[in-house]
Amino acid sequence: MEEYNSGEEVITYTYTDAIFQCIEGVIGGTDYNQNKINQWTASIVERCLNHFVKQGRAFKYIVNCTIMQKSSAGLHTANSCYWDTATDGSCTVRWENRTMYCVVSVFAVAVA
Amino acid sequence: MSDLLKDRALKKEKKMGKDGRPKDSISTVSNVEDPLHHDDTRLPTENTYQLGPYKRHSVPVITEILKDVLTCYLQHETYEAEWSRQMTKTLCDVIRARVKELMIPRYKTVVIVNIGQLSGQGMQISSRCLWDATNDTFATYSFKNSSLFGLAIVYVVYFE
């Protein structure tokens, strides 16, 4: 049971850690900048996608990234999927720093 | 096995950076579903020799569904935290049901709904997909009133 649990941890830790590293690599240590945000979201999405593709698994991937400036405003995100729960899955990582929020969702859909 | 992984929130706070200075970013993970841990107990199915979908999704039809649902549910509402939280989930389910009603076989659906408050903040949402562009597509619609905005994205993916 212990071994099973720690194995589980490693797999999920790898996914979330990879996404976290993608985000951190692009916007870690920066403040919100309206001029660069387009480039940032594109980079984060590109990096995440490349990382998952390199694993060479038979999945189609959908990567969604939202960056929002920190203000008093609220934001809610939800997703609903119609798929085969045995073969398909998703992962959402929420990241924030002093000036902005970033939410990245990755959906992996089995090919066949 | 996947039930154990579902609905598990993993909080990871990296308080100290590499050089010992405190980091100012926090990351939270919500809902990881791992597709790798499935049992290989699927029954072998006969080959259908079908090379592609007989019927594809029509983007204007899905966009019309999104427009209809968002306008209907959000038009006269004002932003409230608790209500918005419920409404995003409700809208997701409603949109998924409406897309399912189109009865296009062999397609999987992913629906994302964002509802946010309008207060002059900057925001950017991007997505990128690795899929078969001949069979898979997406549709989006955004709605805005005086106090809130709503965005719905639907991805439809062919399953062979």
XYZ file of N, CA, C and O in Angstrom, chain A residues 74, chain B residues 74-80 83 115-119 144-149:
80
model
N -12.914 38.941 -9.168
C -12.935 37.497 -8.988
C -12.992 36.798 -10.327
O -13.445 37.354 -11.315
N -26.740 34.382 -18.261
C -25.951 35.465 -17.670
C -26.471 36.863 -17.937
O -25.990 37.820 -17.346
N -27.463 36.984 -18.823
C -27.808 38.316 -19.305
C -28.134 39.324 -18.214
O -27.632 40.428 -18.216
N -29.006 38.932 -17.293
C -29.472 39.938 -16.329
C -28.837 39.764 -14.959
O -29.379 40.192 -13.959
N -27.693 39.084 -14.919
C -27.107 38.786 -13.617
C -25.986 39.756 -13.271
O -25.369 40.352 -14.150
N -25.724 39.901 -11.983
C -24.538 40.657 -11.549
C -23.587 39.680 -10.871
O -24.004 38.648 -10.363
N -22.342 40.039 -10.878
C -21.337 39.131 -10.356
C -21.446 38.989 -8.839
O -21.479 39.978 -8.109
N -21.483 37.738 -8.391
C -21.391 37.453 -6.948
C -20.527 36.212 -6.811
O -20.669 35.284 -7.580
N -22.425 32.692 -6.233
C -23.318 32.421 -7.358
C -22.501 32.065 -8.607
O -22.830 31.135 -9.330
N -16.089 32.502 -15.716
C -16.913 33.678 -15.392
C -16.063 34.571 -14.522
O -15.451 34.108 -13.552
N -15.976 35.853 -14.870
C -15.160 36.755 -14.070
C -15.841 38.095 -13.903
O -16.766 38.447 -14.632
N -15.332 38.815 -12.954
C -15.860 40.140 -12.646
C -15.139 41.171 -13.501
O -13.939 41.036 -13.767
N -15.877 42.182 -13.933
C -15.247 43.238 -14.733
C -14.789 44.347 -13.812
O -15.611 45.000 -13.181
N -13.501 44.548 -13.704
C -13.047 45.697 -12.923
C -11.775 46.271 -13.518
O -10.862 46.665 -12.805
N -20.562 39.453 -22.416
C -20.202 40.494 -21.447
C -21.437 41.300 -21.104
O -22.230 41.656 -21.975
N -21.619 41.603 -19.816
C -22.616 42.615 -19.467
C -21.938 43.636 -18.570
O -20.714 43.699 -18.524
N -22.697 44.427 -17.849
C -22.055 45.544 -17.147
C -21.183 45.110 -15.972
O -20.297 45.846 -15.556
N -21.427 43.928 -15.408
C -20.647 43.587 -14.215
C -19.800 42.327 -14.353
O -18.904 42.088 -13.557
N -20.083 41.523 -15.357
C -19.327 40.288 -15.469
C -19.113 39.914 -16.937
O -19.727 40.486 -17.839
N -18.180 38.985 -17.130
C -18.003 38.413 -18.460
C -18.070 36.900 -18.321
O -17.732 36.343 -17.278
